[in-house]
């Protein structure tokens, strides 16, 4: 077992040393948020009429590169299309048409406007912003002991007509339990 | 189970290892294909990376991130700023800084507006910033936006050559505890602490306290400069969401410091000056409230007020100042227009005591300042934004000031943009310039600068008719992010046309003595007769060589020409360093070690002198800071910082008056930081 551990740590070091051009934490968060969406279900009435899965990002940071892996991916059996928005108040209608909105942690000031814009709509709100799930966001990614974890505000998810698979719920920290 | 777990980790690690041999996008794809459980069991390195961001603003903006601050090894706000291109940061002594943008440096550098969370720390009595008392827990700063060029249309007067916006973190982002302690050769000892907590689902808060003791700098002959100092500061921030539409913030700070300085004062007997050890107190507090409201439509508003109190008790300058400020902003969109307007009122009460150097008539003043602004950003096309705006101010000295600007931003694609701007800004008179009195040098008969045949003091008087200094600035910029290479570039050219610049006029001539023991004085007065221009180029480049290694380069070039009013050719405007270069390397070595190197070079420059008609010149210099951080555990950092390593001591600036040339010495310190969840 010691041998395995040693081998393991050597590999980890190798990973760290050779990770030129590889993932940064924000890159990883995009992957995690995508994975979570794969285990979320949107109302059939919404998904049946959609040609694509509209994956939206609210950010002022233009680093499209980290979203390129989404090309060709599917969520709820629909091909993913990524759109970027920097201001909520100029893009209210477009944001209401999103299936998922990933909110950059720097966009705290726009949170209130966003929540009002997509109130009750079947849009999954995901972010790595501290306190996001308590404030009314759905999925909050956070780092704990070098592992990415996530919190789900289940009551809010329910209010937005979304369902989350049991597999995902098992891994989550639940912030607000569903209303029975 | 255990064995399974081990094997599983091994598999994930191997997968990652292989994935990382592939290109960037491919490796992410690999991750996306992992099973849910695998993904969430994977260990990730918590390196926060500088976002390769392209601010969508038509201005020369440079953002200093929390990561940049923490890795710089700097312990002061002023010190951090020198990573921004075109910002000239120099030290007069251990507790005095000169920070300026695009020329006009000095302790009395008056063309740069500085805001901490929207609170102006610009001191109108002398038109500048006391950098030694501007502080916060550096770990709680989210970012510093450094805007070169006029920002007056939004922020108002005195944002002539730049605005520095220091923004602290939301209290929800500083939960948990932090304790830092350190000591070294110049940083004799310091302790920083913070605790942040969630009070309820919607409310978070933090409190912090910090204290430090800093040692003396030295004179060029190696003697101690007698400028050691210490200061303590504490503060808090409370943020609360009320319902869905309102957010409330209340924050405040209180500080007290004891500063030492060695001051020389002019006298009429040889050697015409005496030195005195000045031990003086500075203290202050501020309280700020902010209410942000978002409407269900496309509008939002913000109401902010603050009260700021400062006290200073120097040998040459004694002042108590209270500022009360109320500001209201409203923004809404209307078709393709994004409109922002605001109204503000500021009341400043200043109480002074006369000293040998300075006095005021009257000693106490109360001034009100009304302001309003409107700005319209029109989306002419999807990628073309025109912003027109103006600030309107009414102050008690120069009455109405209009400060308009027009800016155009063209985003040629997602990663490339060009912008251009024309703006007008003013620097309003300081109390000294209007109703101050200042005793400059003494000029004996045999002084080469004495052409009148009797010994005299140069005594400078305020001018009730002093006007605002004016700039019309022309700027153009370009930004691009080369995603394939991990490089972001920013470049700006500017031309500033200045009018009504400060000049010293001998309009009053020699006032002869009325009794035997009275020395004649050359009565001189502030006027606005100088004019001139400067132009230059500033660029910055960030290069993410690998996931672990980033380089940041900044370069600034400036040329300045002042047409001094003849015949009394008194130099009143310093010449900035023609070239400035900064080169930083941020290297993550494994998951436990970080090495940061910062080399910078500042060209020769000069400053005005109140004791002579000549400039005081100082040579160009380069220096190197090295920071080595070790994180034995995720919550623990041990850091060894070496500053100014290339010289035993170097002169970076010389004050206009009463402080002798002082050099910044080489220094090292060791610090220990522990965070708690």
PDB file of N, CA, C and O in Angstrom, chain A residues 15-82:
ATOM      1  N   UNK A  15       1.731  15.405 -12.330  1.00  0.00           N
ATOM      2  CA  UNK A  15       0.574  16.151 -12.828  1.00  0.00           C
ATOM      3  C   UNK A  15       0.792  17.647 -12.609  1.00  0.00           C
ATOM      4  O   UNK A  15       0.623  18.462 -13.507  1.00  0.00           O
ATOM      5  N   UNK A  16       1.243  17.972 -11.419  1.00  0.00           N
ATOM      6  CA  UNK A  16       1.418  19.382 -11.108  1.00  0.00           C
ATOM      7  C   UNK A  16       2.540  20.001 -11.935  1.00  0.00           C
ATOM      8  O   UNK A  16       2.486  21.147 -12.316  1.00  0.00           O
ATOM      9  N   UNK A  17       3.568  19.209 -12.179  1.00  0.00           N
ATOM     10  CA  UNK A  17       4.707  19.751 -12.899  1.00  0.00           C
ATOM     11  C   UNK A  17       4.453  19.865 -14.398  1.00  0.00           C
ATOM     12  O   UNK A  17       5.056  20.677 -15.068  1.00  0.00           O
ATOM     13  N   UNK A  18       3.578  19.012 -14.906  1.00  0.00           N
ATOM     14  CA  UNK A  18       3.409  19.011 -16.357  1.00  0.00           C
ATOM     15  C   UNK A  18       2.080  19.618 -16.781  1.00  0.00           C
ATOM     16  O   UNK A  18       1.641  19.432 -17.897  1.00  0.00           O
ATOM     17  N   UNK A  19       1.464  20.334 -15.870  1.00  0.00           N
ATOM     18  CA  UNK A  19       0.124  20.792 -16.202  1.00  0.00           C
ATOM     19  C   UNK A  19       0.121  22.075 -17.025  1.00  0.00           C
ATOM     20  O   UNK A  19      -0.821  22.835 -16.996  1.00  0.00           O
ATOM     21  N   UNK A  20       1.197  22.297 -17.764  1.00  0.00           N
ATOM     22  CA  UNK A  20       1.255  23.485 -18.612  1.00  0.00           C
ATOM     23  C   UNK A  20       0.046  23.543 -19.536  1.00  0.00           C
ATOM     24  O   UNK A  20      -0.260  22.584 -20.222  1.00  0.00           O
ATOM     25  N   UNK A  21      -0.630  24.661 -19.511  1.00  0.00           N
ATOM     26  CA  UNK A  21      -1.776  24.841 -20.402  1.00  0.00           C
ATOM     27  C   UNK A  21      -2.986  24.032 -19.982  1.00  0.00           C
ATOM     28  O   UNK A  21      -3.957  23.944 -20.710  1.00  0.00           O
ATOM     29  N   UNK A  22      -2.952  23.419 -18.821  1.00  0.00           N
ATOM     30  CA  UNK A  22      -4.068  22.581 -18.405  1.00  0.00           C
ATOM     31  C   UNK A  22      -5.063  23.389 -17.585  1.00  0.00           C
ATOM     32  O   UNK A  22      -5.087  24.608 -17.641  1.00  0.00           O
ATOM     33  N   UNK A  23      -5.866  22.687 -16.803  1.00  0.00           N
ATOM     34  CA  UNK A  23      -7.007  23.326 -16.157  1.00  0.00           C
ATOM     35  C   UNK A  23      -6.609  24.239 -15.002  1.00  0.00           C
ATOM     36  O   UNK A  23      -5.726  23.922 -14.227  1.00  0.00           O
ATOM     37  N   UNK A  24      -7.339  25.325 -14.919  1.00  0.00           N
ATOM     38  CA  UNK A  24      -7.245  26.146 -13.735  1.00  0.00           C
ATOM     39  C   UNK A  24      -8.532  25.873 -12.962  1.00  0.00           C
ATOM     40  O   UNK A  24      -9.441  25.228 -13.479  1.00  0.00           O
ATOM     41  N   UNK A  25      -8.597  26.399 -11.768  1.00  0.00           N
ATOM     42  CA  UNK A  25      -9.788  26.168 -10.958  1.00  0.00           C
ATOM     43  C   UNK A  25     -11.069  26.640 -11.662  1.00  0.00           C
ATOM     44  O   UNK A  25     -12.052  25.908 -11.691  1.00  0.00           O
ATOM     45  N   UNK A  26     -11.069  27.840 -12.250  1.00  0.00           N
ATOM     46  CA  UNK A  26     -12.283  28.250 -12.972  1.00  0.00           C
ATOM     47  C   UNK A  26     -12.654  27.275 -14.092  1.00  0.00           C
ATOM     48  O   UNK A  26     -13.828  27.018 -14.337  1.00  0.00           O
ATOM     49  N   UNK A  27     -11.647  26.709 -14.783  1.00  0.00           N
ATOM     50  CA  UNK A  27     -11.934  25.712 -15.816  1.00  0.00           C
ATOM     51  C   UNK A  27     -12.689  24.536 -15.215  1.00  0.00           C
ATOM     52  O   UNK A  27     -13.679  24.054 -15.761  1.00  0.00           O
ATOM     53  N   UNK A  28     -12.176  24.071 -14.079  1.00  0.00           N
ATOM     54  CA  UNK A  28     -12.778  22.898 -13.452  1.00  0.00           C
ATOM     55  C   UNK A  28     -14.216  23.178 -13.030  1.00  0.00           C
ATOM     56  O   UNK A  28     -15.082  22.329 -13.167  1.00  0.00           O
ATOM     57  N   UNK A  29     -14.439  24.386 -12.554  1.00  0.00           N
ATOM     58  CA  UNK A  29     -15.790  24.720 -12.097  1.00  0.00           C
ATOM     59  C   UNK A  29     -16.798  24.645 -13.245  1.00  0.00           C
ATOM     60  O   UNK A  29     -17.955  24.278 -13.044  1.00  0.00           O
ATOM     61  N   UNK A  30     -16.347  24.985 -14.429  1.00  0.00           N
ATOM     62  CA  UNK A  30     -17.228  24.903 -15.593  1.00  0.00           C
ATOM     63  C   UNK A  30     -17.589  23.447 -15.854  1.00  0.00           C
ATOM     64  O   UNK A  30     -18.748  23.110 -16.128  1.00  0.00           O
ATOM     65  N   UNK A  31     -16.602  22.580 -15.724  1.00  0.00           N
ATOM     66  CA  UNK A  31     -16.851  21.152 -15.950  1.00  0.00           C
ATOM     67  C   UNK A  31     -17.839  20.627 -14.906  1.00  0.00           C
ATOM     68  O   UNK A  31     -18.789  19.912 -15.228  1.00  0.00           O
ATOM     69  N   UNK A  32     -17.631  21.018 -13.669  1.00  0.00           N
ATOM     70  CA  UNK A  32     -18.494  20.537 -12.592  1.00  0.00           C
ATOM     71  C   UNK A  32     -19.924  21.029 -12.789  1.00  0.00           C
ATOM     72  O   UNK A  32     -20.879  20.292 -12.588  1.00  0.00           O
ATOM     73  N   UNK A  33     -20.017  22.271 -13.195  1.00  0.00           N
ATOM     74  CA  UNK A  33     -21.343  22.842 -13.380  1.00  0.00           C
ATOM     75  C   UNK A  33     -22.068  22.138 -14.542  1.00  0.00           C
ATOM     76  O   UNK A  33     -23.268  21.881 -14.487  1.00  0.00           O
ATOM     77  N   UNK A  34     -21.311  21.774 -15.570  1.00  0.00           N
ATOM     78  CA  UNK A  34     -21.869  21.026 -16.701  1.00  0.00           C
ATOM     79  C   UNK A  34     -22.355  19.648 -16.229  1.00  0.00           C
ATOM     80  O   UNK A  34     -23.450  19.196 -16.554  1.00  0.00           O
ATOM     81  N   UNK A  35     -21.516  19.009 -15.427  1.00  0.00           N
ATOM     82  CA  UNK A  35     -21.843  17.664 -14.945  1.00  0.00           C
ATOM     83  C   UNK A  35     -23.121  17.684 -14.098  1.00  0.00           C
ATOM     84  O   UNK A  35     -23.965  16.799 -14.190  1.00  0.00           O
ATOM     85  N   UNK A  36     -23.234  18.721 -13.284  1.00  0.00           N
ATOM     86  CA  UNK A  36     -24.421  18.845 -12.433  1.00  0.00           C
ATOM     87  C   UNK A  36     -25.669  19.006 -13.308  1.00  0.00           C
ATOM     88  O   UNK A  36     -26.707  18.404 -13.054  1.00  0.00           O
ATOM     89  N   UNK A  37     -25.527  19.778 -14.370  1.00  0.00           N
ATOM     90  CA  UNK A  37     -26.664  19.998 -15.270  1.00  0.00           C
ATOM     91  C   UNK A  37     -27.109  18.688 -15.914  1.00  0.00           C
ATOM     92  O   UNK A  37     -28.299  18.485 -16.170  1.00  0.00           O
ATOM     93  N   UNK A  38     -26.151  17.803 -16.159  1.00  0.00           N
ATOM     94  CA  UNK A  38     -26.505  16.512 -16.768  1.00  0.00           C
ATOM     95  C   UNK A  38     -27.400  15.679 -15.860  1.00  0.00           C
ATOM     96  O   UNK A  38     -28.079  14.784 -16.323  1.00  0.00           O
ATOM     97  N   UNK A  39     -27.357  15.977 -14.566  1.00  0.00           N
ATOM     98  CA  UNK A  39     -28.177  15.220 -13.612  1.00  0.00           C
ATOM     99  C   UNK A  39     -29.369  16.036 -13.106  1.00  0.00           C
ATOM    100  O   UNK A  39     -29.891  15.787 -12.042  1.00  0.00           O
ATOM    101  N   UNK A  40     -29.700  17.055 -13.866  1.00  0.00           N
ATOM    102  CA  UNK A  40     -30.859  17.886 -13.538  1.00  0.00           C
ATOM    103  C   UNK A  40     -31.881  17.715 -14.658  1.00  0.00           C
ATOM    104  O   UNK A  40     -31.491  17.556 -15.810  1.00  0.00           O
ATOM    105  N   UNK A  41     -33.141  17.737 -14.291  1.00  0.00           N
ATOM    106  CA  UNK A  41     -34.155  17.572 -15.336  1.00  0.00           C
ATOM    107  C   UNK A  41     -35.045  18.797 -15.426  1.00  0.00           C
ATOM    108  O   UNK A  41     -35.516  19.305 -14.417  1.00  0.00           O
ATOM    109  N   UNK A  42     -35.237  19.212 -16.661  1.00  0.00           N
ATOM    110  CA  UNK A  42     -36.099  20.357 -16.924  1.00  0.00           C
ATOM    111  C   UNK A  42     -37.503  19.853 -17.266  1.00  0.00           C
ATOM    112  O   UNK A  42     -37.627  18.705 -17.733  1.00  0.00           O
ATOM    113  N   UNK A  43     -38.523  20.647 -17.079  1.00  0.00           N
ATOM    114  CA  UNK A  43     -39.876  20.201 -17.415  1.00  0.00           C
ATOM    115  C   UNK A  43     -39.942  19.781 -18.890  1.00  0.00           C
ATOM    116  O   UNK A  43     -39.354  20.448 -19.742  1.00  0.00           O
ATOM    117  N   UNK A  44     -40.648  18.703 -19.159  1.00  0.00           N
ATOM    118  CA  UNK A  44     -40.735  18.183 -20.532  1.00  0.00           C
ATOM    119  C   UNK A  44     -41.298  19.247 -21.481  1.00  0.00           C
ATOM    120  O   UNK A  44     -40.854  19.377 -22.616  1.00  0.00           O
ATOM    121  N   UNK A  45     -42.279  20.000 -20.968  1.00  0.00           N
ATOM    122  CA  UNK A  45     -42.918  21.021 -21.811  1.00  0.00           C
ATOM    123  C   UNK A  45     -41.870  22.015 -22.331  1.00  0.00           C
ATOM    124  O   UNK A  45     -42.002  22.548 -23.426  1.00  0.00           O
ATOM    125  N   UNK A  46     -40.846  22.269 -21.542  1.00  0.00           N
ATOM    126  CA  UNK A  46     -39.809  23.224 -21.946  1.00  0.00           C
ATOM    127  C   UNK A  46     -38.831  22.551 -22.910  1.00  0.00           C
ATOM    128  O   UNK A  46     -38.513  23.082 -23.977  1.00  0.00           O
ATOM    129  N   UNK A  47     -38.406  21.370 -22.536  1.00  0.00           N
ATOM    130  CA  UNK A  47     -37.360  20.714 -23.307  1.00  0.00           C
ATOM    131  C   UNK A  47     -37.846  20.201 -24.663  1.00  0.00           C
ATOM    132  O   UNK A  47     -37.099  20.235 -25.639  1.00  0.00           O
ATOM    133  N   UNK A  48     -39.095  19.776 -24.704  1.00  0.00           N
ATOM    134  CA  UNK A  48     -39.605  19.242 -25.972  1.00  0.00           C
ATOM    135  C   UNK A  48     -39.571  20.292 -27.074  1.00  0.00           C
ATOM    136  O   UNK A  48     -39.291  19.995 -28.231  1.00  0.00           O
ATOM    137  N   UNK A  49     -39.863  21.521 -26.695  1.00  0.00           N
ATOM    138  CA  UNK A  49     -39.923  22.568 -27.708  1.00  0.00           C
ATOM    139  C   UNK A  49     -38.564  23.166 -28.055  1.00  0.00           C
ATOM    140  O   UNK A  49     -38.460  24.002 -28.951  1.00  0.00           O
ATOM    141  N   UNK A  50     -37.505  22.742 -27.346  1.00  0.00           N
ATOM    142  CA  UNK A  50     -36.203  23.401 -27.545  1.00  0.00           C
ATOM    143  C   UNK A  50     -35.335  22.623 -28.531  1.00  0.00           C
ATOM    144  O   UNK A  50     -35.309  21.401 -28.518  1.00  0.00           O
ATOM    145  N   UNK A  51     -34.626  23.366 -29.399  1.00  0.00           N
ATOM    146  CA  UNK A  51     -33.701  22.716 -30.339  1.00  0.00           C
ATOM    147  C   UNK A  51     -32.355  22.481 -29.685  1.00  0.00           C
ATOM    148  O   UNK A  51     -31.566  21.667 -30.130  1.00  0.00           O
ATOM    149  N   UNK A  52     -32.087  23.273 -28.673  1.00  0.00           N
ATOM    150  CA  UNK A  52     -30.752  23.200 -28.075  1.00  0.00           C
ATOM    151  C   UNK A  52     -30.855  23.495 -26.583  1.00  0.00           C
ATOM    152  O   UNK A  52     -31.873  24.005 -26.105  1.00  0.00           O
ATOM    153  N   UNK A  53     -29.770  23.141 -25.880  1.00  0.00           N
ATOM    154  CA  UNK A  53     -29.717  23.464 -24.463  1.00  0.00           C
ATOM    155  C   UNK A  53     -28.953  24.767 -24.341  1.00  0.00           C
ATOM    156  O   UNK A  53     -27.768  24.847 -24.691  1.00  0.00           O
ATOM    157  N   UNK A  54     -29.631  25.769 -23.840  1.00  0.00           N
ATOM    158  CA  UNK A  54     -28.996  27.089 -23.782  1.00  0.00           C
ATOM    159  C   UNK A  54     -28.246  27.264 -22.452  1.00  0.00           C
ATOM    160  O   UNK A  54     -28.837  27.450 -21.398  1.00  0.00           O
ATOM    161  N   UNK A  55     -26.921  27.170 -22.566  1.00  0.00           N
ATOM    162  CA  UNK A  55     -26.019  27.242 -21.416  1.00  0.00           C
ATOM    163  C   UNK A  55     -25.480  28.668 -21.394  1.00  0.00           C
ATOM    164  O   UNK A  55     -24.716  29.069 -22.273  1.00  0.00           O
ATOM    165  N   UNK A  56     -25.907  29.457 -20.435  1.00  0.00           N
ATOM    166  CA  UNK A  56     -25.544  30.878 -20.429  1.00  0.00           C
ATOM    167  C   UNK A  56     -24.537  31.164 -19.318  1.00  0.00           C
ATOM    168  O   UNK A  56     -24.548  30.511 -18.281  1.00  0.00           O
ATOM    169  N   UNK A  57     -23.707  32.147 -19.569  1.00  0.00           N
ATOM    170  CA  UNK A  57     -22.682  32.511 -18.596  1.00  0.00           C
ATOM    171  C   UNK A  57     -22.777  34.010 -18.358  1.00  0.00           C
ATOM    172  O   UNK A  57     -22.751  34.790 -19.313  1.00  0.00           O
ATOM    173  N   UNK A  58     -22.926  34.380 -17.094  1.00  0.00           N
ATOM    174  CA  UNK A  58     -22.943  35.801 -16.744  1.00  0.00           C
ATOM    175  C   UNK A  58     -21.565  36.163 -16.213  1.00  0.00           C
ATOM    176  O   UNK A  58     -21.169  35.733 -15.133  1.00  0.00           O
ATOM    177  N   UNK A  59     -20.822  36.912 -17.010  1.00  0.00           N
ATOM    178  CA  UNK A  59     -19.445  37.225 -16.619  1.00  0.00           C
ATOM    179  C   UNK A  59     -18.942  38.445 -17.368  1.00  0.00           C
ATOM    180  O   UNK A  59     -19.408  38.744 -18.466  1.00  0.00           O
ATOM    181  N   UNK A  60     -17.986  39.117 -16.768  1.00  0.00           N
ATOM    182  CA  UNK A  60     -17.296  40.199 -17.464  1.00  0.00           C
ATOM    183  C   UNK A  60     -15.937  39.738 -17.941  1.00  0.00           C
ATOM    184  O   UNK A  60     -15.144  40.508 -18.451  1.00  0.00           O
ATOM    185  N   UNK A  61     -15.653  38.481 -17.704  1.00  0.00           N
ATOM    186  CA  UNK A  61     -14.346  37.951 -18.076  1.00  0.00           C
ATOM    187  C   UNK A  61     -14.492  37.178 -19.375  1.00  0.00           C
ATOM    188  O   UNK A  61     -15.285  36.248 -19.486  1.00  0.00           O
ATOM    189  N   UNK A  62     -13.732  37.604 -20.339  1.00  0.00           N
ATOM    190  CA  UNK A  62     -13.872  36.997 -21.652  1.00  0.00           C
ATOM    191  C   UNK A  62     -12.827  35.900 -21.798  1.00  0.00           C
ATOM    192  O   UNK A  62     -11.766  36.126 -22.305  1.00  0.00           O
ATOM    193  N   UNK A  63     -13.119  34.745 -21.291  1.00  0.00           N
ATOM    194  CA  UNK A  63     -12.195  33.637 -21.485  1.00  0.00           C
ATOM    195  C   UNK A  63     -13.009  32.457 -22.001  1.00  0.00           C
ATOM    196  O   UNK A  63     -13.333  31.526 -21.288  1.00  0.00           O
ATOM    197  N   UNK A  64     -13.341  32.545 -23.285  1.00  0.00           N
ATOM    198  CA  UNK A  64     -14.231  31.576 -23.913  1.00  0.00           C
ATOM    199  C   UNK A  64     -13.630  30.183 -23.973  1.00  0.00           C
ATOM    200  O   UNK A  64     -14.345  29.199 -24.051  1.00  0.00           O
ATOM    201  N   UNK A  65     -12.307  30.167 -23.965  1.00  0.00           N
ATOM    202  CA  UNK A  65     -11.572  28.916 -24.163  1.00  0.00           C
ATOM    203  C   UNK A  65     -12.082  27.784 -23.277  1.00  0.00           C
ATOM    204  O   UNK A  65     -12.237  26.661 -23.703  1.00  0.00           O
ATOM    205  N   UNK A  66     -12.368  28.149 -22.028  1.00  0.00           N
ATOM    206  CA  UNK A  66     -12.710  27.089 -21.096  1.00  0.00           C
ATOM    207  C   UNK A  66     -14.093  26.484 -21.352  1.00  0.00           C
ATOM    208  O   UNK A  66     -14.465  25.508 -20.730  1.00  0.00           O
ATOM    209  N   UNK A  67     -14.842  27.078 -22.264  1.00  0.00           N
ATOM    210  CA  UNK A  67     -16.167  26.533 -22.567  1.00  0.00           C
ATOM    211  C   UNK A  67     -16.189  25.710 -23.855  1.00  0.00           C
ATOM    212  O   UNK A  67     -17.217  25.156 -24.221  1.00  0.00           O
ATOM    213  N   UNK A  68     -15.041  25.660 -24.536  1.00  0.00           N
ATOM    214  CA  UNK A  68     -15.043  24.997 -25.846  1.00  0.00           C
ATOM    215  C   UNK A  68     -15.356  23.502 -25.732  1.00  0.00           C
ATOM    216  O   UNK A  68     -15.873  22.912 -26.663  1.00  0.00           O
ATOM    217  N   UNK A  69     -15.062  22.906 -24.580  1.00  0.00           N
ATOM    218  CA  UNK A  69     -15.329  21.469 -24.432  1.00  0.00           C
ATOM    219  C   UNK A  69     -16.830  21.160 -24.515  1.00  0.00           C
ATOM    220  O   UNK A  69     -17.224  20.024 -24.746  1.00  0.00           O
ATOM    221  N   UNK A  70     -17.663  22.172 -24.328  1.00  0.00           N
ATOM    222  CA  UNK A  70     -19.110  21.950 -24.352  1.00  0.00           C
ATOM    223  C   UNK A  70     -19.650  21.705 -25.759  1.00  0.00           C
ATOM    224  O   UNK A  70     -20.763  21.225 -25.935  1.00  0.00           O
ATOM    225  N   UNK A  71     -18.813  22.055 -26.736  1.00  0.00           N
ATOM    226  CA  UNK A  71     -19.230  21.849 -28.127  1.00  0.00           C
ATOM    227  C   UNK A  71     -19.408  20.342 -28.369  1.00  0.00           C
ATOM    228  O   UNK A  71     -18.506  19.559 -28.106  1.00  0.00           O
ATOM    229  N   UNK A  72     -20.584  19.969 -28.866  1.00  0.00           N
ATOM    230  CA  UNK A  72     -20.830  18.550 -29.120  1.00  0.00           C
ATOM    231  C   UNK A  72     -21.399  17.797 -27.924  1.00  0.00           C
ATOM    232  O   UNK A  72     -21.797  16.654 -28.041  1.00  0.00           O
ATOM    233  N   UNK A  73     -21.402  18.455 -26.751  1.00  0.00           N
ATOM    234  CA  UNK A  73     -21.968  17.805 -25.569  1.00  0.00           C
ATOM    235  C   UNK A  73     -23.488  17.967 -25.566  1.00  0.00           C
ATOM    236  O   UNK A  73     -24.033  18.860 -26.224  1.00  0.00           O
ATOM    237  N   UNK A  74     -24.127  17.077 -24.808  1.00  0.00           N
ATOM    238  CA  UNK A  74     -25.584  17.189 -24.709  1.00  0.00           C
ATOM    239  C   UNK A  74     -26.015  17.269 -23.245  1.00  0.00           C
ATOM    240  O   UNK A  74     -25.408  16.622 -22.387  1.00  0.00           O
ATOM    241  N   UNK A  75     -27.046  18.035 -23.001  1.00  0.00           N
ATOM    242  CA  UNK A  75     -27.681  18.060 -21.685  1.00  0.00           C
ATOM    243  C   UNK A  75     -29.178  17.871 -21.954  1.00  0.00           C
ATOM    244  O   UNK A  75     -29.730  18.545 -22.843  1.00  0.00           O
ATOM    245  N   UNK A  76     -29.791  16.979 -21.207  1.00  0.00           N
ATOM    246  CA  UNK A  76     -31.202  16.646 -21.450  1.00  0.00           C
ATOM    247  C   UNK A  76     -31.447  16.332 -22.931  1.00  0.00           C
ATOM    248  O   UNK A  76     -32.426  16.759 -23.525  1.00  0.00           O
ATOM    249  N   UNK A  77     -30.480  15.645 -23.505  1.00  0.00           N
ATOM    250  CA  UNK A  77     -30.535  15.189 -24.897  1.00  0.00           C
ATOM    251  C   UNK A  77     -30.534  16.300 -25.937  1.00  0.00           C
ATOM    252  O   UNK A  77     -30.830  16.059 -27.109  1.00  0.00           O
ATOM    253  N   UNK A  78     -30.231  17.495 -25.523  1.00  0.00           N
ATOM    254  CA  UNK A  78     -30.188  18.590 -26.495  1.00  0.00           C
ATOM    255  C   UNK A  78     -28.730  19.052 -26.627  1.00  0.00           C
ATOM    256  O   UNK A  78     -28.018  19.141 -25.621  1.00  0.00           O
ATOM    257  N   UNK A  79     -28.314  19.376 -27.846  1.00  0.00           N
ATOM    258  CA  UNK A  79     -26.941  19.891 -28.002  1.00  0.00           C
ATOM    259  C   UNK A  79     -26.767  21.228 -27.262  1.00  0.00           C
ATOM    260  O   UNK A  79     -27.662  22.075 -27.276  1.00  0.00           O
ATOM    261  N   UNK A  80     -25.622  21.379 -26.653  1.00  0.00           N
ATOM    262  CA  UNK A  80     -25.382  22.566 -25.819  1.00  0.00           C
ATOM    263  C   UNK A  80     -24.938  23.740 -26.683  1.00  0.00           C
ATOM    264  O   UNK A  80     -24.086  23.600 -27.556  1.00  0.00           O
ATOM    265  N   UNK A  81     -25.538  24.894 -26.420  1.00  0.00           N
ATOM    266  CA  UNK A  81     -25.038  26.121 -27.049  1.00  0.00           C
ATOM    267  C   UNK A  81     -24.700  27.110 -25.937  1.00  0.00           C
ATOM    268  O   UNK A  81     -25.519  27.349 -25.048  1.00  0.00           O
ATOM    269  N   UNK A  82     -23.509  27.680 -25.986  1.00  0.00           N
ATOM    270  CA  UNK A  82     -23.064  28.582 -24.916  1.00  0.00           C
ATOM    271  C   UNK A  82     -23.248  30.031 -25.347  1.00  0.00           C
ATOM    272  O   UNK A  82     -22.904  30.400 -26.463  1.00  0.00           O
TER     273      UNK A  82
END
